[in-house]
PDB file of C-alpha atoms in Angstrom:
ATOM      1  CA  MET A   1       3.037  -1.098 -27.829  1.00 77.00           C
ATOM      2  CA  ILE A   2       3.618  -1.829 -24.013  1.00 85.00           C
ATOM      3  CA  SER A   3       1.744   1.321 -23.537  1.00 83.00           C
ATOM      4  CA  SER A   4      -0.910   0.843 -25.099  1.00 86.00           C
ATOM      5  CA  PHE A   5      -1.514  -2.621 -24.292  1.00 88.00           C
ATOM      6  CA  PHE A   6      -1.395  -1.061 -20.914  1.00 88.00           C
ATOM      7  CA  GLY A   7      -3.450   1.610 -21.384  1.00 87.00           C
ATOM      8  CA  LYS A   8      -7.144  -0.666 -20.569  1.00 82.00           C
ATOM      9  CA  THR A   9      -8.843  -2.874 -18.012  1.00 83.00           C
ATOM     10  CA  LYS A  10      -9.109  -5.877 -20.422  1.00 86.00           C
ATOM     11  CA  PRO A  11      -8.979  -9.323 -18.982  1.00 89.00           C
ATOM     12  CA  ILE A  12      -6.059  -9.955 -20.797  1.00 92.00           C
ATOM     13  CA  ASN A  13      -4.674  -7.024 -18.857  1.00 92.00           C
ATOM     14  CA  TYR A  14      -4.867  -8.514 -15.324  1.00 94.00           C
ATOM     15  CA  ILE A  15      -3.067 -12.268 -16.436  1.00 95.00           C
ATOM     16  CA  VAL A  16      -0.323 -11.182 -18.155  1.00 95.00           C
ATOM     17  CA  LEU A  17       0.179  -9.279 -15.151  1.00 96.00           C
ATOM     18  CA  ALA A  18      -1.058 -12.069 -12.497  1.00 96.00           C
ATOM     19  CA  ILE A  19       1.650 -13.761 -14.836  1.00 96.00           C
ATOM     20  CA  LEU A  20       4.465 -11.797 -14.092  1.00 96.00           C
ATOM     21  CA  LEU A  21       3.848 -11.638 -10.364  1.00 96.00           C
ATOM     22  CA  PHE A  22       3.984 -15.216  -9.909  1.00 96.00           C
ATOM     23  CA  LEU A  23       7.328 -15.605 -11.903  1.00 95.00           C
ATOM     24  CA  PHE A  24       8.811 -12.480 -10.069  1.00 94.00           C
ATOM     25  CA  TYR A  25       7.664 -13.696  -6.558  1.00 93.00           C
ATOM     26  CA  PHE A  26       8.567 -17.284  -6.827  1.00 91.00           C
ATOM     27  CA  THR A  27      11.426 -17.122  -8.605  1.00 91.00           C
ATOM     28  CA  ASP A  28      12.941 -14.830  -5.685  1.00 89.00           C
ATOM     29  CA  VAL A  29      10.999 -17.522  -3.536  1.00 87.00           C
ATOM     30  CA  PHE A  30      13.250 -19.735  -5.621  1.00 85.00           C
ATOM     31  CA  PHE A  31      16.463 -18.037  -4.754  1.00 84.00           C
ATOM     32  CA  GLN A  32      15.651 -17.414  -1.134  1.00 79.00           C
ATOM     33  CA  ILE A  33      13.966 -20.889  -0.303  1.00 75.00           C
ATOM     34  CA  GLY A  34      18.468 -21.434   1.429  1.00 65.00           C
ATOM     35  CA  GLU A  35      17.996 -25.105   3.572  1.00 61.00           C
ATOM     36  CA  GLN A  36      14.421 -25.411   3.977  1.00 66.00           C
ATOM     37  CA  ARG A  37      12.241 -27.618   1.544  1.00 69.00           C
ATOM     38  CA  ILE A  38       9.897 -26.630  -0.734  1.00 71.00           C
ATOM     39  CA  ASN A  39       6.808 -28.492   0.554  1.00 72.00           C
ATOM     40  CA  GLN A  40       7.024 -26.676   3.940  1.00 74.00           C
ATOM     41  CA  VAL A  41       7.542 -23.644   2.700  1.00 80.00           C
ATOM     42  CA  ILE A  42       5.549 -23.767  -0.597  1.00 85.00           C
ATOM     43  CA  ALA A  43       1.746 -23.082   1.164  1.00 88.00           C
ATOM     44  CA  LEU A  44       2.312 -20.093   2.912  1.00 89.00           C
ATOM     45  CA  GLU A  45       3.858 -18.932  -0.395  1.00 91.00           C
ATOM     46  CA  LEU A  46       1.239 -19.689  -1.088  1.00 93.00           C
ATOM     47  CA  LEU A  47      -1.358 -16.949   0.299  1.00 95.00           C
ATOM     48  CA  LEU A  48       1.398 -14.748   0.765  1.00 95.00           C
ATOM     49  CA  PHE A  49       0.795 -14.659  -3.690  1.00 95.00           C
ATOM     50  CA  THR A  50      -2.321 -14.893  -3.324  1.00 96.00           C
ATOM     51  CA  VAL A  51      -2.237 -11.724  -1.173  1.00 97.00           C
ATOM     52  CA  LEU A  52      -0.339  -9.581  -3.421  1.00 96.00           C
ATOM     53  CA  LEU A  53      -1.700 -10.561  -6.907  1.00 96.00           C
ATOM     54  CA  PHE A  54      -5.283  -9.625  -4.502  1.00 97.00           C
ATOM     55  CA  SER A  55      -3.997  -6.347  -3.743  1.00 97.00           C
ATOM     56  CA  VAL A  56      -2.709  -5.675  -7.244  1.00 96.00           C
ATOM     57  CA  PHE A  57      -6.382  -5.811  -8.256  1.00 95.00           C
ATOM     58  CA  THR A  58      -7.725  -4.271  -5.583  1.00 96.00           C
ATOM     59  CA  ILE A  59      -5.373  -0.815  -6.409  1.00 96.00           C
ATOM     60  CA  ASN A  60      -6.968  -0.957  -9.555  1.00 94.00           C
ATOM     61  CA  GLN A  61     -11.070  -1.492  -8.576  1.00 95.00           C
ATOM     62  CA  ILE A  62      -9.725   1.662  -5.994  1.00 96.00           C
ATOM     63  CA  VAL A  63      -8.555   4.371  -9.106  1.00 95.00           C
ATOM     64  CA  ARG A  64     -11.596   3.249 -11.067  1.00 93.00           C
ATOM     65  CA  ALA A  65     -14.807   2.959  -8.447  1.00 92.00           C
ATOM     66  CA  GLU A  66     -12.797   7.125  -7.135  1.00 92.00           C
ATOM     67  CA  LYS A  67     -11.469   8.731 -10.460  1.00 90.00           C
ATOM     68  CA  ALA A  68      -8.085   8.797  -8.938  1.00 91.00           C
ATOM     69  CA  THR A  69      -7.084   7.446 -12.366  1.00 91.00           C
ATOM     70  CA  GLU A  70      -8.138   7.040 -15.966  1.00 90.00           C
ATOM     71  CA  SER A  71      -9.383   3.861 -16.702  1.00 89.00           C
ATOM     72  CA  ASN A  72      -6.324   1.598 -18.118  1.00 93.00           C
ATOM     73  CA  SER A  73      -4.070  -0.847 -16.117  1.00 94.00           C
ATOM     74  CA  TYR A  74      -0.759   1.809 -15.327  1.00 95.00           C
ATOM     75  CA  ALA A  75      -1.343   2.075 -12.143  1.00 96.00           C
ATOM     76  CA  MET A  76      -1.655  -1.762 -11.229  1.00 96.00           C
ATOM     77  CA  LEU A  77       1.281  -2.395 -13.290  1.00 96.00           C
ATOM     78  CA  PHE A  78       3.355   0.429 -11.395  1.00 97.00           C
ATOM     79  CA  PHE A  79       2.565  -1.096  -8.230  1.00 97.00           C
ATOM     80  CA  LEU A  80       4.205  -4.289  -9.408  1.00 97.00           C
ATOM     81  CA  LEU A  81       7.391  -2.800 -10.702  1.00 97.00           C
ATOM     82  CA  LEU A  82       7.884  -1.651  -7.011  1.00 96.00           C
ATOM     83  CA  ILE A  83       6.815  -5.286  -6.256  1.00 96.00           C
ATOM     84  CA  VAL A  84      10.066  -6.086  -8.189  1.00 95.00           C
ATOM     85  CA  THR A  85      12.128  -3.065  -7.505  1.00 95.00           C
ATOM     86  CA  PHE A  86      11.965  -3.639  -3.229  1.00 93.00           C
ATOM     87  CA  SER A  87      11.328  -7.658  -3.812  1.00 91.00           C
ATOM     88  CA  ASP A  88      14.131  -8.251  -0.918  1.00 87.00           C
ATOM     89  CA  GLU A  89      10.654  -6.292   1.265  1.00 84.00           C
ATOM     90  CA  LEU A  90       9.111  -9.701   0.457  1.00 84.00           C
ATOM     91  CA  VAL A  91      10.450 -11.218   3.612  1.00 81.00           C
ATOM     92  CA  LEU A  92       8.264  -8.749   5.806  1.00 85.00           C
ATOM     93  CA  GLN A  93       4.502 -11.258   5.180  1.00 90.00           C
ATOM     94  CA  TYR A  94       2.846 -10.110   8.240  1.00 92.00           C
ATOM     95  CA  VAL A  95       3.481  -6.414   5.754  1.00 94.00           C
ATOM     96  CA  ILE A  96       2.451  -8.211   3.441  1.00 95.00           C
ATOM     97  CA  PHE A  97      -0.563  -9.087   4.940  1.00 96.00           C
ATOM     98  CA  ALA A  98      -0.658  -5.379   7.267  1.00 96.00           C
ATOM     99  CA  ASN A  99      -0.870  -3.730   3.642  1.00 97.00           C
ATOM    100  CA  PHE A 100      -3.430  -5.757   2.366  1.00 97.00           C
ATOM    101  CA  PHE A 101      -6.113  -4.900   4.607  1.00 97.00           C
ATOM    102  CA  LEU A 102      -5.076  -1.468   4.435  1.00 97.00           C
ATOM    103  CA  LEU A 103      -5.361  -0.674   0.522  1.00 97.00           C
ATOM    104  CA  LEU A 104      -9.228  -2.364   2.308  1.00 97.00           C
ATOM    105  CA  ALA A 105      -9.566  -0.012   4.621  1.00 97.00           C
ATOM    106  CA  PHE A 106      -7.992   3.750   1.998  1.00 97.00           C
ATOM    107  CA  TRP A 107     -10.588   1.859  -0.851  1.00 96.00           C
ATOM    108  CA  ARG A 108     -13.723   2.858   1.922  1.00 96.00           C
ATOM    109  CA  ILE A 109     -11.532   6.212   3.153  1.00 96.00           C
ATOM    110  CA  LEU A 110     -11.918   7.287  -0.598  1.00 95.00           C
ATOM    111  CA  SER A 111     -15.344   6.396  -1.071  1.00 94.00           C
ATOM    112  CA  VAL A 112     -16.206   9.053   1.609  1.00 93.00           C
ATOM    113  CA  LYS A 113     -15.992  12.174  -0.065  1.00 88.00           C
ATOM    114  CA  SER A 114     -19.718  11.060  -1.946  1.00 83.00           C
ATOM    115  CA  ILE A 115     -20.944  12.019   1.385  1.00 80.00           C
ATOM    116  CA  ARG A 116     -23.072   7.876   1.693  1.00 85.00           C
ATOM    117  CA  ASN A 117     -22.881   6.483   4.671  1.00 88.00           C
ATOM    118  CA  VAL A 118     -20.077   7.488   5.762  1.00 91.00           C
ATOM    119  CA  LYS A 119     -20.742   6.483   8.978  1.00 93.00           C
ATOM    120  CA  HIS A 120     -20.494   2.648   8.026  1.00 95.00           C
ATOM    121  CA  LYS A 121     -18.052   4.049   5.470  1.00 95.00           C
ATOM    122  CA  ILE A 122     -15.667   4.949   9.089  1.00 96.00           C
ATOM    123  CA  PHE A 123     -16.461   1.461  10.497  1.00 96.00           C
ATOM    124  CA  ASP A 124     -15.283  -0.277   8.176  1.00 97.00           C
ATOM    125  CA  ALA A 125     -11.921   2.047   7.136  1.00 97.00           C
ATOM    126  CA  SER A 126     -11.169   1.401  11.053  1.00 97.00           C
ATOM    127  CA  LEU A 127     -12.205  -1.388  11.792  1.00 97.00           C
ATOM    128  CA  LEU A 128      -9.799  -3.326   8.380  1.00 97.00           C
ATOM    129  CA  ILE A 129      -7.018  -0.476   9.675  1.00 98.00           C
ATOM    130  CA  THR A 130      -7.478  -1.769  13.318  1.00 97.00           C
ATOM    131  CA  ILE A 131      -7.597  -5.655  12.164  1.00 97.00           C
ATOM    132  CA  ALA A 132      -4.043  -4.349   9.351  1.00 97.00           C
ATOM    133  CA  SER A 133      -2.340  -3.445  13.019  1.00 96.00           C
ATOM    134  CA  LEU A 134      -2.686  -7.161  14.456  1.00 96.00           C
ATOM    135  CA  PHE A 135      -0.410  -7.863  11.760  1.00 95.00           C
ATOM    136  CA  TYR A 136       2.445  -4.818  11.645  1.00 93.00           C
ATOM    137  CA  ASP A 137       1.406  -2.397  14.986  1.00 91.00           C
ATOM    138  CA  TRP A 138       2.308   0.979  13.307  1.00 92.00           C
ATOM    139  CA  ALA A 139      -0.333   0.662  10.715  1.00 95.00           C
ATOM    140  CA  LEU A 140      -2.415   2.367  13.642  1.00 95.00           C
ATOM    141  CA  ALA A 141      -0.815   5.335  12.458  1.00 94.00           C
ATOM    142  CA  PHE A 142      -3.074   5.034   9.513  1.00 97.00           C
ATOM    143  CA  MET A 143      -6.339   6.181  12.118  1.00 96.00           C
ATOM    144  CA  PHE A 144      -4.967   9.636  11.629  1.00 96.00           C
ATOM    145  CA  LEU A 145      -6.170  10.514   7.769  1.00 96.00           C
ATOM    146  CA  VAL A 146      -9.820   8.261   9.176  1.00 96.00           C
ATOM    147  CA  PHE A 147      -9.952  11.411  11.094  1.00 96.00           C
ATOM    148  CA  PHE A 148      -9.236  13.891   8.897  1.00 96.00           C
ATOM    149  CA  VAL A 149     -10.824  12.700   6.237  1.00 95.00           C
ATOM    150  CA  ILE A 150     -13.990  13.254   8.999  1.00 95.00           C
ATOM    151  CA  GLY A 151     -12.984  17.360   9.385  1.00 94.00           C
ATOM    152  CA  VAL A 152     -12.625  17.522   5.393  1.00 92.00           C
ATOM    153  CA  TYR A 153     -16.195  15.571   4.626  1.00 91.00           C
ATOM    154  CA  ASP A 154     -18.519  15.629   7.353  1.00 87.00           C
ATOM    155  CA  ARG A 155     -17.312  17.218  10.524  1.00 88.00           C
ATOM    156  CA  ARG A 156     -20.548  18.639  11.678  1.00 88.00           C
ATOM    157  CA  THR A 157     -21.934  15.183  12.050  1.00 87.00           C
ATOM    158  CA  PHE A 158     -20.945  14.745  16.273  1.00 90.00           C
ATOM    159  CA  LYS A 159     -20.855  10.505  16.007  1.00 91.00           C
ATOM    160  CA  ASN A 160     -18.700  11.068  12.994  1.00 92.00           C
ATOM    161  CA  TRP A 161     -15.767  11.327  15.408  1.00 95.00           C
ATOM    162  CA  LEU A 162     -16.894   8.604  17.784  1.00 96.00           C
ATOM    163  CA  VAL A 163     -17.134   6.061  15.362  1.00 96.00           C
ATOM    164  CA  PRO A 164     -13.387   5.484  14.427  1.00 96.00           C
ATOM    165  CA  PHE A 165     -12.820   4.563  17.523  1.00 96.00           C
ATOM    166  CA  LEU A 166     -16.302   1.794  18.495  1.00 96.00           C
ATOM    167  CA  GLY A 167     -13.963   0.196  15.209  1.00 96.00           C
ATOM    168  CA  MET A 168     -10.784   0.062  17.002  1.00 96.00           C
ATOM    169  CA  ALA A 169     -12.509  -1.896  20.501  1.00 96.00           C
ATOM    170  CA  THR A 170     -15.413  -3.261  18.178  1.00 96.00           C
ATOM    171  CA  ILE A 171     -11.641  -5.830  16.474  1.00 96.00           C
ATOM    172  CA  PHE A 172      -9.705  -5.281  19.864  1.00 95.00           C
ATOM    173  CA  PHE A 173     -12.556  -6.866  22.671  1.00 96.00           C
ATOM    174  CA  LEU A 174     -12.498 -10.212  19.711  1.00 96.00           C
ATOM    175  CA  THR A 175      -8.570 -10.147  19.715  1.00 95.00           C
ATOM    176  CA  PHE A 176      -9.119 -10.202  24.028  1.00 94.00           C
ATOM    177  CA  THR A 177     -12.171 -12.264  23.514  1.00 94.00           C
ATOM    178  CA  PHE A 178      -9.241 -14.843  21.581  1.00 94.00           C
ATOM    179  CA  LEU A 179      -6.213 -14.716  23.860  1.00 93.00           C
ATOM    180  CA  LYS A 180      -8.147 -15.019  26.622  1.00 91.00           C
ATOM    181  CA  LEU A 181      -9.256 -18.443  25.938  1.00 91.00           C
ATOM    182  CA  LYS A 182      -5.972 -19.268  24.447  1.00 89.00           C
ATOM    183  CA  GLY A 183      -3.957 -17.819  27.052  1.00 85.00           C
ATOM    184  CA  SER A 184      -1.552 -15.165  24.874  1.00 86.00           C
ATOM    185  CA  LEU A 185      -2.970 -12.211  26.651  1.00 86.00           C
ATOM    186  CA  ASN A 186       0.873 -11.534  26.308  1.00 90.00           C
ATOM    187  CA  PHE A 187       0.886 -10.657  23.061  1.00 90.00           C
ATOM    188  CA  PHE A 188      -0.456  -7.016  22.663  1.00 89.00           C
ATOM    189  CA  GLU A 189       2.280  -6.835  25.385  1.00 87.00           C
ATOM    190  CA  GLU A 190       4.758  -7.800  23.237  1.00 88.00           C
ATOM    191  CA  HIS A 191       3.452  -7.065  19.475  1.00 89.00           C
ATOM    192  CA  TYR A 192       2.131  -3.027  20.107  1.00 89.00           C
ATOM    193  CA  GLN A 193       5.583  -2.047  20.030  1.00 85.00           C
ATOM    194  CA  PHE A 194       5.751   0.517  18.523  1.00 83.00           C
ATOM    195  CA  SER A 195       9.428   1.249  17.500  1.00 76.00           C
ATOM    196  CA  LEU A 196      11.302   4.528  17.057  1.00 74.00           C
ATOM    197  CA  GLY A 197      13.865   3.555  15.300  1.00 64.00           C
ATOM    198  CA  LEU A 198      14.749   6.642  13.465  1.00 62.00           C
ATOM    199  CA  PHE A 199      16.002   7.684  17.534  1.00 61.00           C
ATOM    200  CA  THR A 200      17.675   4.899  18.186  1.00 61.00           C
ATOM    201  CA  THR A 201      20.064   4.479  16.194  1.00 60.00           C
ATOM    202  CA  LYS A 202      23.275   5.316  15.671  1.00 56.00           C
ATOM    203  CA  SER A 203      23.024   6.579  11.902  1.00 56.00           C
ATOM    204  CA  PHE A 204      20.409   7.775   9.170  1.00 56.00           C
ATOM    205  CA  PHE A 205      20.994   4.808   7.268  1.00 56.00           C
ATOM    206  CA  GLN A 206      20.270   1.561   8.986  1.00 57.00           C
ATOM    207  CA  VAL A 207      16.691   3.262   8.913  1.00 60.00           C
ATOM    208  CA  LEU A 208      16.783   4.051   5.775  1.00 72.00           C
ATOM    209  CA  ASN A 209      18.698   2.804   2.680  1.00 81.00           C
ATOM    210  CA  ILE A 210      19.604   4.201  -0.427  1.00 87.00           C
ATOM    211  CA  LYS A 211      17.525   2.708  -2.455  1.00 90.00           C
ATOM    212  CA  THR A 212      14.126   3.664  -0.543  1.00 90.00           C
ATOM    213  CA  LEU A 213      15.991   6.784  -0.046  1.00 90.00           C
ATOM    214  CA  ILE A 214      15.570   7.540  -4.093  1.00 93.00           C
ATOM    215  CA  TYR A 215      12.036   6.427  -4.433  1.00 95.00           C
ATOM    216  CA  LEU A 216      10.916   8.961  -1.478  1.00 95.00           C
ATOM    217  CA  ILE A 217      11.952  11.465  -3.131  1.00 95.00           C
ATOM    218  CA  LEU A 218      11.479  10.062  -6.323  1.00 97.00           C
ATOM    219  CA  THR A 219       7.881   9.989  -5.535  1.00 97.00           C
ATOM    220  CA  ILE A 220       7.165  13.184  -3.674  1.00 97.00           C
ATOM    221  CA  ILE A 221       8.850  14.943  -7.008  1.00 97.00           C
ATOM    222  CA  VAL A 222       6.264  13.022  -9.149  1.00 97.00           C
ATOM    223  CA  SER A 223       3.590  13.985  -6.464  1.00 97.00           C
ATOM    224  CA  VAL A 224       4.569  17.890  -6.398  1.00 96.00           C
ATOM    225  CA  LEU A 225       4.250  17.986 -10.437  1.00 95.00           C
ATOM    226  CA  VAL A 226       0.828  15.820 -10.714  1.00 95.00           C
ATOM    227  CA  PHE A 227      -0.658  18.900  -8.095  1.00 93.00           C
ATOM    228  CA  VAL A 228       0.988  21.471 -10.073  1.00 92.00           C
ATOM    229  CA  ARG A 229      -0.496  20.252 -13.616  1.00 90.00           C
ATOM    230  CA  LEU A 230      -4.014  19.873 -12.326  1.00 86.00           C
ATOM    231  CA  ARG A 231      -4.180  23.639  -9.395  1.00 82.00           C
ATOM    232  CA  ASN A 232      -6.739  24.898 -12.032  1.00 73.00           C
ATOM    233  CA  THR A 233      -8.537  21.824 -12.130  1.00 70.00           C
ATOM    234  CA  SER A 234     -12.122  21.255  -9.930  1.00 63.00           C
ATOM    235  CA  GLY A 235     -11.665  20.495  -6.265  1.00 65.00           C
ATOM    236  CA  GLY A 236     -12.758  16.749  -7.105  1.00 79.00           C
ATOM    237  CA  LYS A 237     -10.373  15.201  -8.031  1.00 86.00           C
ATOM    238  CA  LEU A 238      -7.916  17.192  -6.788  1.00 90.00           C
ATOM    239  CA  LEU A 239      -9.074  16.934  -2.887  1.00 91.00           C
ATOM    240  CA  LEU A 240      -9.241  13.000  -3.537  1.00 93.00           C
ATOM    241  CA  LEU A 241      -5.269  13.266  -4.559  1.00 94.00           C
ATOM    242  CA  ARG A 242      -4.257  15.256  -1.345  1.00 94.00           C
ATOM    243  CA  ILE A 243      -5.553  12.066   0.945  1.00 96.00           C
ATOM    244  CA  VAL A 244      -3.632  10.039  -1.059  1.00 97.00           C
ATOM    245  CA  PHE A 245      -0.712  12.038  -1.315  1.00 97.00           C
ATOM    246  CA  LEU A 246      -1.875  11.572   2.915  1.00 97.00           C
ATOM    247  CA  ILE A 247      -1.688   8.304   2.975  1.00 97.00           C
ATOM    248  CA  PHE A 248       2.317   8.774   1.017  1.00 97.00           C
ATOM    249  CA  VAL A 249       3.237  10.888   3.683  1.00 97.00           C
ATOM    250  CA  LEU A 250       2.064   7.949   6.861  1.00 96.00           C
ATOM    251  CA  GLY A 251       3.259   5.766   5.420  1.00 95.00           C
ATOM    252  CA  THR A 252       6.699   7.335   4.847  1.00 94.00           C
ATOM    253  CA  GLY A 253       6.637   8.531   9.093  1.00 91.00           C
ATOM    254  CA  ILE A 254       6.709   4.986   9.943  1.00 91.00           C
ATOM    255  CA  ILE A 255       9.581   3.741   7.598  1.00 89.00           C
ATOM    256  CA  LEU A 256      11.204   6.453   9.793  1.00 84.00           C
ATOM    257  CA  PHE A 257       9.882   4.885  12.585  1.00 81.00           C
ATOM    258  CA  THR A 258      11.280   1.306  11.787  1.00 79.00           C
ATOM    259  CA  PRO A 259      14.942   0.094  11.223  1.00 70.00           C
ATOM    260  CA  ALA A 260      16.394  -0.266   7.599  1.00 62.00           C
ATOM    261  CA  ASP A 261      15.953  -4.412   7.589  1.00 65.00           C
ATOM    262  CA  ALA A 262      12.217  -3.713   8.715  1.00 70.00           C
ATOM    263  CA  SER A 263      11.576  -1.160   6.414  1.00 77.00           C
ATOM    264  CA  PRO A 264       7.496  -1.192   5.952  1.00 89.00           C
ATOM    265  CA  VAL A 265       8.206   0.028   1.968  1.00 93.00           C
ATOM    266  CA  ILE A 266       4.948  -1.746   0.810  1.00 95.00           C
ATOM    267  CA  ILE A 267       2.492   0.174   2.277  1.00 95.00           C
ATOM    268  CA  THR A 268       3.863   2.903   0.570  1.00 96.00           C
ATOM    269  CA  PHE A 269       3.315   1.753  -2.974  1.00 97.00           C
ATOM    270  CA  PHE A 270      -0.573   2.409  -3.531  1.00 97.00           C
ATOM    271  CA  PRO A 271      -0.228   5.882  -3.015  1.00 97.00           C
ATOM    272  CA  ALA A 272       3.212   5.976  -5.144  1.00 97.00           C
ATOM    273  CA  ALA A 273       1.432   3.981  -8.303  1.00 97.00           C
ATOM    274  CA  VAL A 274      -1.764   6.461  -8.331  1.00 97.00           C
ATOM    275  CA  PHE A 275       0.807   9.066  -9.156  1.00 97.00           C
ATOM    276  CA  PHE A 276       3.074   8.056 -10.802  1.00 97.00           C
ATOM    277  CA  THR A 277      -0.026   7.491 -13.565  1.00 96.00           C
ATOM    278  CA  ASN A 278      -0.921  10.703 -13.612  1.00 95.00           C
ATOM    279  CA  TYR A 279       2.346  11.729 -14.105  1.00 94.00           C
ATOM    280  CA  PHE A 280       2.751   8.738 -16.560  1.00 95.00           C
ATOM    281  CA  GLU A 281      -0.797   9.602 -18.140  1.00 93.00           C
ATOM    282  CA  ALA A 282       0.132  13.486 -18.956  1.00 91.00           C
ATOM    283  CA  ILE A 283       2.379  12.432 -21.460  1.00 90.00           C
ATOM    284  CA  ALA A 284       0.991  13.596 -24.385  1.00 84.00           C
ATOM    285  CA  LYS A 285       4.179  12.516 -26.630  1.00 87.00           C
ATOM    286  CA  ARG A 286       3.354   7.924 -27.197  1.00 87.00           C
ATOM    287  CA  LYS A 287       7.063   7.578 -27.934  1.00 90.00           C
ATOM    288  CA  LEU A 288       8.178   8.885 -24.520  1.00 92.00           C
ATOM    289  CA  GLN A 289       5.430   7.601 -23.053  1.00 92.00           C
ATOM    290  CA  GLU A 290       7.089   4.197 -24.784  1.00 93.00           C
ATOM    291  CA  VAL A 291      10.934   4.901 -23.207  1.00 93.00           C
ATOM    292  CA  VAL A 292       9.704   5.901 -19.804  1.00 93.00           C
ATOM    293  CA  LEU A 293       7.535   3.076 -19.117  1.00 94.00           C
ATOM    294  CA  ILE A 294      10.575  -0.071 -20.906  1.00 94.00           C
ATOM    295  CA  GLY A 295      13.380   2.493 -18.714  1.00 95.00           C
ATOM    296  CA  CYS A 296      10.543   1.995 -15.869  1.00 95.00           C
ATOM    297  CA  MET A 297      10.388  -2.456 -16.469  1.00 95.00           C
ATOM    298  CA  ALA A 298      14.568  -2.187 -16.545  1.00 96.00           C
ATOM    299  CA  LEU A 299      15.587  -0.909 -14.109  1.00 95.00           C
ATOM    300  CA  ALA A 300      13.009  -3.088 -11.935  1.00 95.00           C
ATOM    301  CA  CYS A 301      14.205  -6.086 -12.940  1.00 95.00           C
ATOM    302  CA  SER A 302      17.636  -4.744 -13.467  1.00 94.00           C
ATOM    303  CA  LEU A 303      17.269  -4.372  -9.693  1.00 93.00           C
ATOM    304  CA  PHE A 304      15.932  -7.795  -9.130  1.00 93.00           C
ATOM    305  CA  ALA A 305      18.640  -9.586 -10.748  1.00 92.00           C
ATOM    306  CA  ILE A 306      20.504  -7.379  -7.588  1.00 90.00           C
ATOM    307  CA  HIS A 307      18.094  -9.246  -5.189  1.00 86.00           C
ATOM    308  CA  LEU A 308      18.754 -12.253  -6.737  1.00 86.00           C
ATOM    309  CA  ASN A 309      22.594 -12.175  -6.444  1.00 77.00           C
TER     310      ASN A 309
END
């Protein structure tokens, strides 16, 4: 029943997912608001909710346009369930904004496979990653992904290797001009700290909590199973999923460089949702799909309830 409903991409799927996100998000806001008045935070919380909602819908557009999954709503659903599971991460407001711009950048990067307008796509991706870094400094690490994709698809065109630097320089120059007018040039020094949590903490679990560790291990296992299943298929989708997996690896590396209380786990949700969806689609028995989906929903809701307490 549930798997059949989300096995389509009709307007009702978007509406249901939007309602679910609204209920979970503002329930979390209500319990976490503390002594603040609702009118003091409502504008920002509505903005954050809107950004999250657009992130959910953007993921669906990415997987459909780039054929990373079949035509269904599972990727959106798994992304939403991950948000619910890690609702304690929603306090990192700057990461929510950074993740949205990273999603747009990933879309442009994955679309390079068509080998059309490569320079424009690389430039756009570089711009978006640099914008994301203005919210979260380590987002700049995803520039490695841009150079990787250039090497995979169009390494012989020398100008392609220069385009990312032009994209970064454009955003930094505009930001510098704005900050100069405001007299806040110390932003760059204060913001781009690039903390090394893994090397500055005494315990590994000060960097990675148990829930995050289990999630990362599970995602890696599911990813390996998906690659094993697709090893004999055509190279197009396999290469695409390898790039998606690299996004996950870079995101995991960033998590390891960040203390647990400021861990940007949300930046790994897109690749995780893609691999969870591919694995889920491979389950032949509809009843088993139903059991798996209900189990995932129950687990997400349970962890959400624990977080509220």
